[in-house]
PDB file of C-alpha atoms in Angstrom:
ATOM      1  CA  MET A   1       2.284  13.014  17.629  1.00  0.00           C
ATOM      2  CA  PHE A   2       0.241  10.315  19.348  1.00  0.00           C
ATOM      3  CA  ALA A   3      -2.830  11.537  17.455  1.00  0.00           C
ATOM      4  CA  ILE A   4      -0.934  11.083  14.175  1.00  0.00           C
ATOM      5  CA  PHE A   5       0.232   7.608  15.244  1.00  0.00           C
ATOM      6  CA  LEU A   6      -3.281   6.543  16.239  1.00  0.00           C
ATOM      7  CA  SER A   7      -4.917   7.965  13.124  1.00  0.00           C
ATOM      8  CA  GLU A   8      -2.453   6.270  10.788  1.00  0.00           C
ATOM      9  CA  ALA A   9      -2.685   3.007  12.758  1.00  0.00           C
ATOM     10  CA  VAL A  10      -6.479   2.877  12.469  1.00  0.00           C
ATOM     11  CA  GLY A  11      -6.433   3.750   8.772  1.00  0.00           C
ATOM     12  CA  SER A  12      -3.674   1.251   7.995  1.00  0.00           C
ATOM     13  CA  MET A  13      -5.428  -1.466   9.979  1.00  0.00           C
ATOM     14  CA  LEU A  14      -8.577  -1.039   7.885  1.00  0.00           C
ATOM     15  CA  LEU A  15      -6.564  -0.805   4.673  1.00  0.00           C
ATOM     16  CA  ILE A  16      -4.749  -4.094   5.273  1.00  0.00           C
ATOM     17  CA  LEU A  17      -7.752  -5.912   6.758  1.00  0.00           C
ATOM     18  CA  LEU A  18      -9.888  -5.123   3.713  1.00  0.00           C
ATOM     19  CA  GLY A  19      -7.095  -5.261   1.124  1.00  0.00           C
ATOM     20  CA  CYS A  20      -5.698  -8.601   2.238  1.00  0.00           C
ATOM     21  CA  GLY A  21      -9.285  -9.686   2.791  1.00  0.00           C
ATOM     22  CA  VAL A  22     -10.203  -9.173  -0.855  1.00  0.00           C
ATOM     23  CA  VAL A  23      -7.261 -11.375  -1.872  1.00  0.00           C
ATOM     24  CA  ALA A  24      -8.318 -14.009   0.661  1.00  0.00           C
ATOM     25  CA  ASN A  25     -11.858 -13.878  -0.713  1.00  0.00           C
ATOM     26  CA  THR A  26     -10.740 -14.704  -4.255  1.00  0.00           C
ATOM     27  CA  ALA A  27      -7.748 -16.970  -3.471  1.00  0.00           C
ATOM     28  CA  LEU A  28      -8.746 -19.268  -0.610  1.00  0.00           C
ATOM     29  CA  ALA A  29     -10.666 -22.522  -0.756  1.00  0.00           C
ATOM     30  CA  LYS A  30     -14.426 -22.502  -0.144  1.00  0.00           C
ATOM     31  CA  SER A  31     -14.645 -18.707   0.030  1.00  0.00           C
ATOM     32  CA  LYS A  32     -17.791 -17.342  -1.607  1.00  0.00           C
ATOM     33  CA  GLY A  33     -15.649 -15.089  -3.784  1.00  0.00           C
ATOM     34  CA  GLN A  34     -13.137 -17.748  -4.851  1.00  0.00           C
ATOM     35  CA  GLY A  35     -11.801 -17.249  -8.367  1.00  0.00           C
ATOM     36  CA  THR A  36     -13.273 -13.768  -8.804  1.00  0.00           C
ATOM     37  CA  GLY A  37     -10.022 -12.562 -10.336  1.00  0.00           C
ATOM     38  CA  PHE A  38      -7.453  -9.802 -10.586  1.00  0.00           C
ATOM     39  CA  LEU A  39      -9.811  -6.945 -11.458  1.00  0.00           C
ATOM     40  CA  PHE A  40     -11.846  -7.816  -8.356  1.00  0.00           C
ATOM     41  CA  VAL A  41      -8.626  -7.528  -6.349  1.00  0.00           C
ATOM     42  CA  ASN A  42      -7.739  -4.175  -7.968  1.00  0.00           C
ATOM     43  CA  TRP A  43     -11.089  -2.655  -7.061  1.00  0.00           C
ATOM     44  CA  GLY A  44     -11.002  -4.202  -3.600  1.00  0.00           C
ATOM     45  CA  TRP A  45      -7.623  -2.647  -2.842  1.00  0.00           C
ATOM     46  CA  GLY A  46      -8.745   0.690  -4.259  1.00  0.00           C
ATOM     47  CA  LEU A  47     -11.805   0.771  -2.032  1.00  0.00           C
ATOM     48  CA  ALA A  48      -9.738  -0.443   0.931  1.00  0.00           C
ATOM     49  CA  VAL A  49      -7.539   2.630   0.439  1.00  0.00           C
ATOM     50  CA  PHE A  50     -10.697   4.773   0.279  1.00  0.00           C
ATOM     51  CA  VAL A  51     -11.849   3.405   3.652  1.00  0.00           C
ATOM     52  CA  GLY A  52      -8.388   3.806   5.186  1.00  0.00           C
ATOM     53  CA  VAL A  53      -8.006   7.399   4.004  1.00  0.00           C
ATOM     54  CA  ILE A  54     -11.446   8.326   5.348  1.00  0.00           C
ATOM     55  CA  ALA A  55     -10.666   6.716   8.716  1.00  0.00           C
ATOM     56  CA  SER A  56      -7.305   8.484   8.999  1.00  0.00           C
ATOM     57  CA  ALA A  57      -8.448  11.889   7.757  1.00  0.00           C
ATOM     58  CA  LYS A  58      -7.156  13.555  10.923  1.00  0.00           C
ATOM     59  CA  SER A  59      -3.543  12.777   9.954  1.00  0.00           C
ATOM     60  CA  GLY A  60      -4.029  13.305   6.227  1.00  0.00           C
ATOM     61  CA  GLY A  61      -4.443   9.612   5.393  1.00  0.00           C
ATOM     62  CA  HIS A  62      -0.898   8.823   4.282  1.00  0.00           C
ATOM     63  CA  LEU A  63      -1.168   5.070   5.101  1.00  0.00           C
ATOM     64  CA  ASN A  64       2.130   4.507   3.318  1.00  0.00           C
ATOM     65  CA  PRO A  65       5.750   5.365   4.247  1.00  0.00           C
ATOM     66  CA  ALA A  66       6.469   6.087   0.577  1.00  0.00           C
ATOM     67  CA  VAL A  67       3.762   8.767   0.582  1.00  0.00           C
ATOM     68  CA  THR A  68       5.006  10.235   3.870  1.00  0.00           C
ATOM     69  CA  ILE A  69       8.597  10.417   2.623  1.00  0.00           C
ATOM     70  CA  GLY A  70       7.490  11.645  -0.807  1.00  0.00           C
ATOM     71  CA  LEU A  71       5.576  14.531   0.758  1.00  0.00           C
ATOM     72  CA  LEU A  72       8.560  15.321   2.974  1.00  0.00           C
ATOM     73  CA  VAL A  73      10.899  15.386  -0.039  1.00  0.00           C
ATOM     74  CA  ASN A  74       8.435  17.586  -1.923  1.00  0.00           C
ATOM     75  CA  ASP A  75       8.316  20.129   0.903  1.00  0.00           C
ATOM     76  CA  VAL A  76      12.115  20.195   1.149  1.00  0.00           C
ATOM     77  CA  ALA A  77      12.451  20.593  -2.627  1.00  0.00           C
ATOM     78  CA  GLN A  78      10.116  23.611  -2.510  1.00  0.00           C
ATOM     79  CA  GLY A  79      11.866  25.117   0.497  1.00  0.00           C
ATOM     80  CA  LYS A  80       8.724  24.779   2.625  1.00  0.00           C
ATOM     81  CA  PRO A  81       8.727  23.903   6.338  1.00  0.00           C
ATOM     82  CA  ALA A  82       8.968  20.115   6.442  1.00  0.00           C
ATOM     83  CA  MET A  83       7.861  17.508   8.965  1.00  0.00           C
ATOM     84  CA  ASP A  84      10.361  16.949  11.744  1.00  0.00           C
ATOM     85  CA  PHE A  85      11.870  13.524  12.458  1.00  0.00           C
ATOM     86  CA  GLY A  86       9.460  12.766  15.295  1.00  0.00           C
ATOM     87  CA  THR A  87       6.420  13.478  13.135  1.00  0.00           C
ATOM     88  CA  VAL A  88       7.719  11.302  10.311  1.00  0.00           C
ATOM     89  CA  MET A  89       8.353   8.471  12.772  1.00  0.00           C
ATOM     90  CA  ALA A  90       4.828   8.852  14.202  1.00  0.00           C
ATOM     91  CA  TYR A  91       3.393   8.414  10.708  1.00  0.00           C
ATOM     92  CA  ILE A  92       5.531   5.390   9.859  1.00  0.00           C
ATOM     93  CA  ALA A  93       5.108   3.721  13.263  1.00  0.00           C
ATOM     94  CA  GLY A  94       1.336   4.065  12.988  1.00  0.00           C
ATOM     95  CA  GLN A  95       1.380   2.616   9.492  1.00  0.00           C
ATOM     96  CA  PHE A  96       3.546  -0.295  10.652  1.00  0.00           C
ATOM     97  CA  VAL A  97       1.525  -1.185  13.740  1.00  0.00           C
ATOM     98  CA  GLY A  98      -1.831  -0.789  11.997  1.00  0.00           C
ATOM     99  CA  SER A  99      -0.708  -2.999   9.104  1.00  0.00           C
ATOM    100  CA  LEU A 100       0.353  -5.763  11.497  1.00  0.00           C
ATOM    101  CA  ILE A 101      -3.020  -5.669  13.254  1.00  0.00           C
ATOM    102  CA  GLY A 102      -4.935  -5.600   9.967  1.00  0.00           C
ATOM    103  CA  ALA A 103      -3.094  -8.677   8.676  1.00  0.00           C
ATOM    104  CA  PHE A 104      -3.804 -10.502  11.931  1.00  0.00           C
ATOM    105  CA  LEU A 105      -7.519  -9.676  11.750  1.00  0.00           C
ATOM    106  CA  CYS A 106      -7.663 -10.851   8.142  1.00  0.00           C
ATOM    107  CA  TRP A 107      -6.246 -14.217   9.230  1.00  0.00           C
ATOM    108  CA  VAL A 108      -8.826 -14.447  12.023  1.00  0.00           C
ATOM    109  CA  ALA A 109     -11.673 -13.670   9.606  1.00  0.00           C
ATOM    110  CA  TYR A 110     -10.535 -16.311   7.093  1.00  0.00           C
ATOM    111  CA  LYS A 111      -9.046 -18.833   9.541  1.00  0.00           C
ATOM    112  CA  GLN A 112     -11.238 -21.738   8.402  1.00  0.00           C
ATOM    113  CA  HIS A 113     -10.460 -21.051   4.760  1.00  0.00           C
ATOM    114  CA  PHE A 114      -6.718 -20.943   5.403  1.00  0.00           C
ATOM    115  CA  ASP A 115      -7.110 -24.357   7.034  1.00  0.00           C
ATOM    116  CA  GLU A 116      -8.967 -25.728   3.988  1.00  0.00           C
ATOM    117  CA  GLU A 117      -6.564 -24.271   1.405  1.00  0.00           C
ATOM    118  CA  ALA A 118      -3.824 -26.683   0.263  1.00  0.00           C
ATOM    119  CA  ASP A 119      -1.924 -24.247  -1.994  1.00  0.00           C
ATOM    120  CA  GLN A 120       0.883 -22.574  -0.027  1.00  0.00           C
ATOM    121  CA  SER A 121       1.326 -19.843  -2.648  1.00  0.00           C
ATOM    122  CA  ALA A 122      -2.365 -18.891  -2.361  1.00  0.00           C
ATOM    123  CA  LYS A 123      -1.988 -18.500   1.397  1.00  0.00           C
ATOM    124  CA  LEU A 124       1.105 -16.328   0.999  1.00  0.00           C
ATOM    125  CA  ALA A 125      -0.579 -14.224  -1.690  1.00  0.00           C
ATOM    126  CA  VAL A 126      -3.198 -13.125   0.833  1.00  0.00           C
ATOM    127  CA  PHE A 127      -0.479 -11.432   2.875  1.00  0.00           C
ATOM    128  CA  CYS A 128       2.110 -10.113   0.426  1.00  0.00           C
ATOM    129  CA  THR A 129       3.094  -9.698  -3.192  1.00  0.00           C
ATOM    130  CA  ALA A 130       5.179 -11.911  -5.466  1.00  0.00           C
ATOM    131  CA  PRO A 131       6.434 -11.329  -9.003  1.00  0.00           C
ATOM    132  CA  ALA A 132       4.874 -13.035 -12.005  1.00  0.00           C
ATOM    133  CA  ILE A 133       8.381 -13.325 -13.494  1.00  0.00           C
ATOM    134  CA  ARG A 134      11.123 -13.251 -10.863  1.00  0.00           C
ATOM    135  CA  LYS A 135      13.680 -10.772 -12.185  1.00  0.00           C
ATOM    136  CA  PRO A 136      14.613  -8.587  -9.180  1.00  0.00           C
ATOM    137  CA  VAL A 137      15.948  -5.626 -11.159  1.00  0.00           C
ATOM    138  CA  PHE A 138      12.825  -5.378 -13.320  1.00  0.00           C
ATOM    139  CA  ASN A 139      10.548  -6.144 -10.360  1.00  0.00           C
ATOM    140  CA  LEU A 140      12.235  -3.274  -8.509  1.00  0.00           C
ATOM    141  CA  LEU A 141      11.770  -0.931 -11.462  1.00  0.00           C
ATOM    142  CA  THR A 142       8.080  -1.819 -11.679  1.00  0.00           C
ATOM    143  CA  GLU A 143       7.576  -0.953  -8.004  1.00  0.00           C
ATOM    144  CA  ILE A 144       9.510   2.294  -8.441  1.00  0.00           C
ATOM    145  CA  ILE A 145       7.377   3.314 -11.418  1.00  0.00           C
ATOM    146  CA  GLY A 146       4.082   2.400  -9.766  1.00  0.00           C
ATOM    147  CA  THR A 147       4.896   4.282  -6.568  1.00  0.00           C
ATOM    148  CA  PHE A 148       6.191   7.260  -8.521  1.00  0.00           C
ATOM    149  CA  VAL A 149       2.792   7.483 -10.227  1.00  0.00           C
ATOM    150  CA  LEU A 150       1.039   7.241  -6.852  1.00  0.00           C
ATOM    151  CA  VAL A 151       3.002   9.986  -5.111  1.00  0.00           C
ATOM    152  CA  PHE A 152       3.259  12.277  -8.129  1.00  0.00           C
ATOM    153  CA  VAL A 153      -0.502  12.190  -8.738  1.00  0.00           C
ATOM    154  CA  VAL A 154      -1.323  12.574  -5.028  1.00  0.00           C
ATOM    155  CA  ILE A 155       0.740  15.773  -4.994  1.00  0.00           C
ATOM    156  CA  ALA A 156      -0.780  16.882  -8.314  1.00  0.00           C
ATOM    157  CA  GLY A 157      -4.203  16.244  -6.812  1.00  0.00           C
ATOM    158  CA  GLY A 158      -3.409  18.617  -3.967  1.00  0.00           C
ATOM    159  CA  ILE A 159      -2.533  21.352  -6.438  1.00  0.00           C
ATOM    160  CA  TYR A 160      -5.653  20.615  -8.491  1.00  0.00           C
ATOM    161  CA  THR A 161      -7.786  20.856  -5.372  1.00  0.00           C
ATOM    162  CA  ASP A 162      -6.274  24.245  -4.546  1.00  0.00           C
ATOM    163  CA  ASN A 163      -7.059  25.507  -8.052  1.00  0.00           C
ATOM    164  CA  ALA A 164     -10.349  23.774  -8.848  1.00  0.00           C
ATOM    165  CA  GLY A 165     -12.014  22.938  -5.543  1.00  0.00           C
ATOM    166  CA  LYS A 166     -12.429  19.640  -3.760  1.00  0.00           C
ATOM    167  CA  VAL A 167     -15.046  18.274  -6.144  1.00  0.00           C
ATOM    168  CA  GLY A 168     -12.411  18.132  -8.889  1.00  0.00           C
ATOM    169  CA  TRP A 169     -10.197  15.647  -7.056  1.00  0.00           C
ATOM    170  CA  LEU A 170     -13.003  13.807  -5.248  1.00  0.00           C
ATOM    171  CA  GLY A 171     -10.826  13.463  -2.145  1.00  0.00           C
ATOM    172  CA  ALA A 172     -10.405   9.918  -0.829  1.00  0.00           C
ATOM    173  CA  PHE A 173     -12.381   8.444  -3.725  1.00  0.00           C
ATOM    174  CA  GLY A 174      -9.926  10.001  -6.163  1.00  0.00           C
ATOM    175  CA  VAL A 175      -7.093   8.186  -4.381  1.00  0.00           C
ATOM    176  CA  ALA A 176      -9.106   4.955  -4.596  1.00  0.00           C
ATOM    177  CA  LEU A 177      -9.443   5.356  -8.362  1.00  0.00           C
ATOM    178  CA  LEU A 178      -5.727   6.065  -8.594  1.00  0.00           C
ATOM    179  CA  ILE A 179      -4.964   2.776  -6.815  1.00  0.00           C
ATOM    180  CA  VAL A 180      -7.284   0.915  -9.179  1.00  0.00           C
ATOM    181  CA  VAL A 181      -5.679   2.324 -12.314  1.00  0.00           C
ATOM    182  CA  ILE A 182      -2.159   1.641 -11.018  1.00  0.00           C
ATOM    183  CA  GLY A 183      -3.234  -1.939 -10.369  1.00  0.00           C
ATOM    184  CA  THR A 184      -4.865  -2.413 -13.766  1.00  0.00           C
ATOM    185  CA  GLY A 185      -2.045  -0.676 -15.625  1.00  0.00           C
ATOM    186  CA  LEU A 186       1.066  -1.700 -13.684  1.00  0.00           C
ATOM    187  CA  GLY A 187      -0.001  -4.457 -11.292  1.00  0.00           C
ATOM    188  CA  GLY A 188       0.675  -7.461 -13.524  1.00  0.00           C
ATOM    189  CA  PRO A 189       4.446  -7.864 -13.084  1.00  0.00           C
ATOM    190  CA  THR A 190       4.649  -7.681  -9.269  1.00  0.00           C
ATOM    191  CA  GLY A 191       1.138  -7.417  -7.816  1.00  0.00           C
ATOM    192  CA  TYR A 192       1.854  -3.720  -7.087  1.00  0.00           C
ATOM    193  CA  ALA A 193       2.775  -3.365  -3.439  1.00  0.00           C
ATOM    194  CA  ILE A 194       3.561   0.378  -3.881  1.00  0.00           C
ATOM    195  CA  ASN A 195       3.672   0.555  -0.077  1.00  0.00           C
ATOM    196  CA  PRO A 196       6.428  -0.919   2.133  1.00  0.00           C
ATOM    197  CA  THR A 197       4.240  -1.578   5.171  1.00  0.00           C
ATOM    198  CA  ARG A 198       1.463  -3.056   3.022  1.00  0.00           C
ATOM    199  CA  ASP A 199       3.866  -5.842   2.008  1.00  0.00           C
ATOM    200  CA  LEU A 200       6.343  -6.164   4.881  1.00  0.00           C
ATOM    201  CA  CYS A 201       3.921  -6.196   7.815  1.00  0.00           C
ATOM    202  CA  PRO A 202       1.550  -8.848   6.454  1.00  0.00           C
ATOM    203  CA  ARG A 203       4.614 -10.891   5.424  1.00  0.00           C
ATOM    204  CA  ILE A 204       5.816 -10.743   9.034  1.00  0.00           C
ATOM    205  CA  MET A 205       2.401 -11.934  10.195  1.00  0.00           C
ATOM    206  CA  HIS A 206       2.483 -14.775   7.670  1.00  0.00           C
ATOM    207  CA  ALA A 207       5.815 -15.817   9.171  1.00  0.00           C
ATOM    208  CA  VAL A 208       4.705 -15.719  12.812  1.00  0.00           C
ATOM    209  CA  LEU A 209       1.054 -16.811  12.708  1.00  0.00           C
ATOM    210  CA  PRO A 210       0.192 -20.515  13.145  1.00  0.00           C
ATOM    211  CA  ILE A 211      -1.195 -20.864   9.605  1.00  0.00           C
ATOM    212  CA  LYS A 212      -1.788 -24.496   8.722  1.00  0.00           C
ATOM    213  CA  GLY A 213       0.621 -25.709   6.010  1.00  0.00           C
ATOM    214  CA  LYS A 214       1.725 -22.186   5.159  1.00  0.00           C
ATOM    215  CA  GLY A 215       5.221 -22.792   3.750  1.00  0.00           C
ATOM    216  CA  ASP A 216       7.946 -20.206   3.306  1.00  0.00           C
ATOM    217  CA  SER A 217       7.345 -16.436   3.577  1.00  0.00           C
ATOM    218  CA  ASP A 218       9.617 -15.687   0.561  1.00  0.00           C
ATOM    219  CA  TRP A 219      12.004 -13.384   2.412  1.00  0.00           C
ATOM    220  CA  SER A 220      14.419 -13.430  -0.537  1.00  0.00           C
ATOM    221  CA  TYR A 221      11.971 -11.201  -2.431  1.00  0.00           C
ATOM    222  CA  SER A 222      10.810  -9.088   0.515  1.00  0.00           C
ATOM    223  CA  TRP A 223      13.304  -6.261  -0.062  1.00  0.00           C
ATOM    224  CA  VAL A 224      11.853  -5.394  -3.494  1.00  0.00           C
ATOM    225  CA  PRO A 225       8.410  -4.152  -2.296  1.00  0.00           C
ATOM    226  CA  VAL A 226      10.154  -2.131   0.426  1.00  0.00           C
ATOM    227  CA  VAL A 227      13.047  -0.542  -1.462  1.00  0.00           C
ATOM    228  CA  GLY A 228      11.168   0.028  -4.731  1.00  0.00           C
ATOM    229  CA  PRO A 229       8.276   2.009  -3.217  1.00  0.00           C
ATOM    230  CA  MET A 230      10.621   4.124  -1.092  1.00  0.00           C
ATOM    231  CA  ILE A 231      12.676   5.087  -4.155  1.00  0.00           C
ATOM    232  CA  GLY A 232       9.524   5.713  -6.200  1.00  0.00           C
ATOM    233  CA  GLY A 233       8.015   7.833  -3.437  1.00  0.00           C
ATOM    234  CA  MET A 234      11.109   9.996  -3.149  1.00  0.00           C
ATOM    235  CA  LEU A 235      11.295  10.453  -6.923  1.00  0.00           C
ATOM    236  CA  GLY A 236       7.606  11.335  -7.063  1.00  0.00           C
ATOM    237  CA  GLY A 237       8.023  13.943  -4.352  1.00  0.00           C
ATOM    238  CA  LEU A 238      11.191  15.351  -5.886  1.00  0.00           C
ATOM    239  CA  LEU A 239      10.017  15.567  -9.494  1.00  0.00           C
ATOM    240  CA  ALA A 240       6.570  16.888  -8.621  1.00  0.00           C
ATOM    241  CA  SER A 241       8.117  20.234  -7.698  1.00  0.00           C
ATOM    242  CA  PRO A 242       9.727  21.213 -11.030  1.00  0.00           C
ATOM    243  CA  LEU A 243       7.103  19.500 -13.197  1.00  0.00           C
ATOM    244  CA  LEU A 244       3.953  20.618 -11.397  1.00  0.00           C
ATOM    245  CA  LEU A 245       5.022  23.932  -9.950  1.00  0.00           C
ATOM    246  CA  PHE A 246       6.643  25.396 -13.066  1.00  0.00           C
ATOM    247  CA  PRO A 247       5.379  28.994 -13.283  1.00  0.00           C
ATOM    248  CA  LEU A 248       2.817  29.738 -15.967  1.00  0.00           C
ATOM    249  CA  HIS A 249       4.223  33.203 -16.681  1.00  0.00           C
TER     250      HIS A 249
END
């Protein structure tokens, strides 16, 4: 279990360091990438997931409690042997700890730019998501839908790999492309957290780090990018069984 914890922690650390880093690069004052835009962020997060999955290959590269729970639900729905409680907790604990460390390292890397940035919302955006239009019910639904797509296609990709060989799914790079298309297609309303620890852990670091002029951490919204992805992950895992495993004959 410690190997799972360590693998997920390393992968999640790299994911959050690079993912939050790409936002910092485009959002913060005097950064060389300032103003690069949303598509730049989409691709940056996609490639950050690619790096994280490669680094955590030993544990399967979940990097996301919604994926871990979605895979668990999928196994249960199929009547397969499922992960025990301790294994699930090792995955989630690794994801949580790694995400905290990654957010801290991102702040260290961009410390001077945080100091130069006057816009509190830009500083917060480096760490966590916020809705374009604050309507919690619809924001929640967006996160559910986006995470459903993530988990459903990850499971579909596993089946495709079994049937067509690894070249068909392209492994970690296929997951990176999936993140990019979710961002370009569904990222506008909420910034697409689609991962509870991706949003919660950097938000915690925003709250506790001595960031100059940082403002509020927007805790009133923080439940949406936690609850929505968990629901979406469970639905993706549950519905993947009847929709993807329906017998051909």
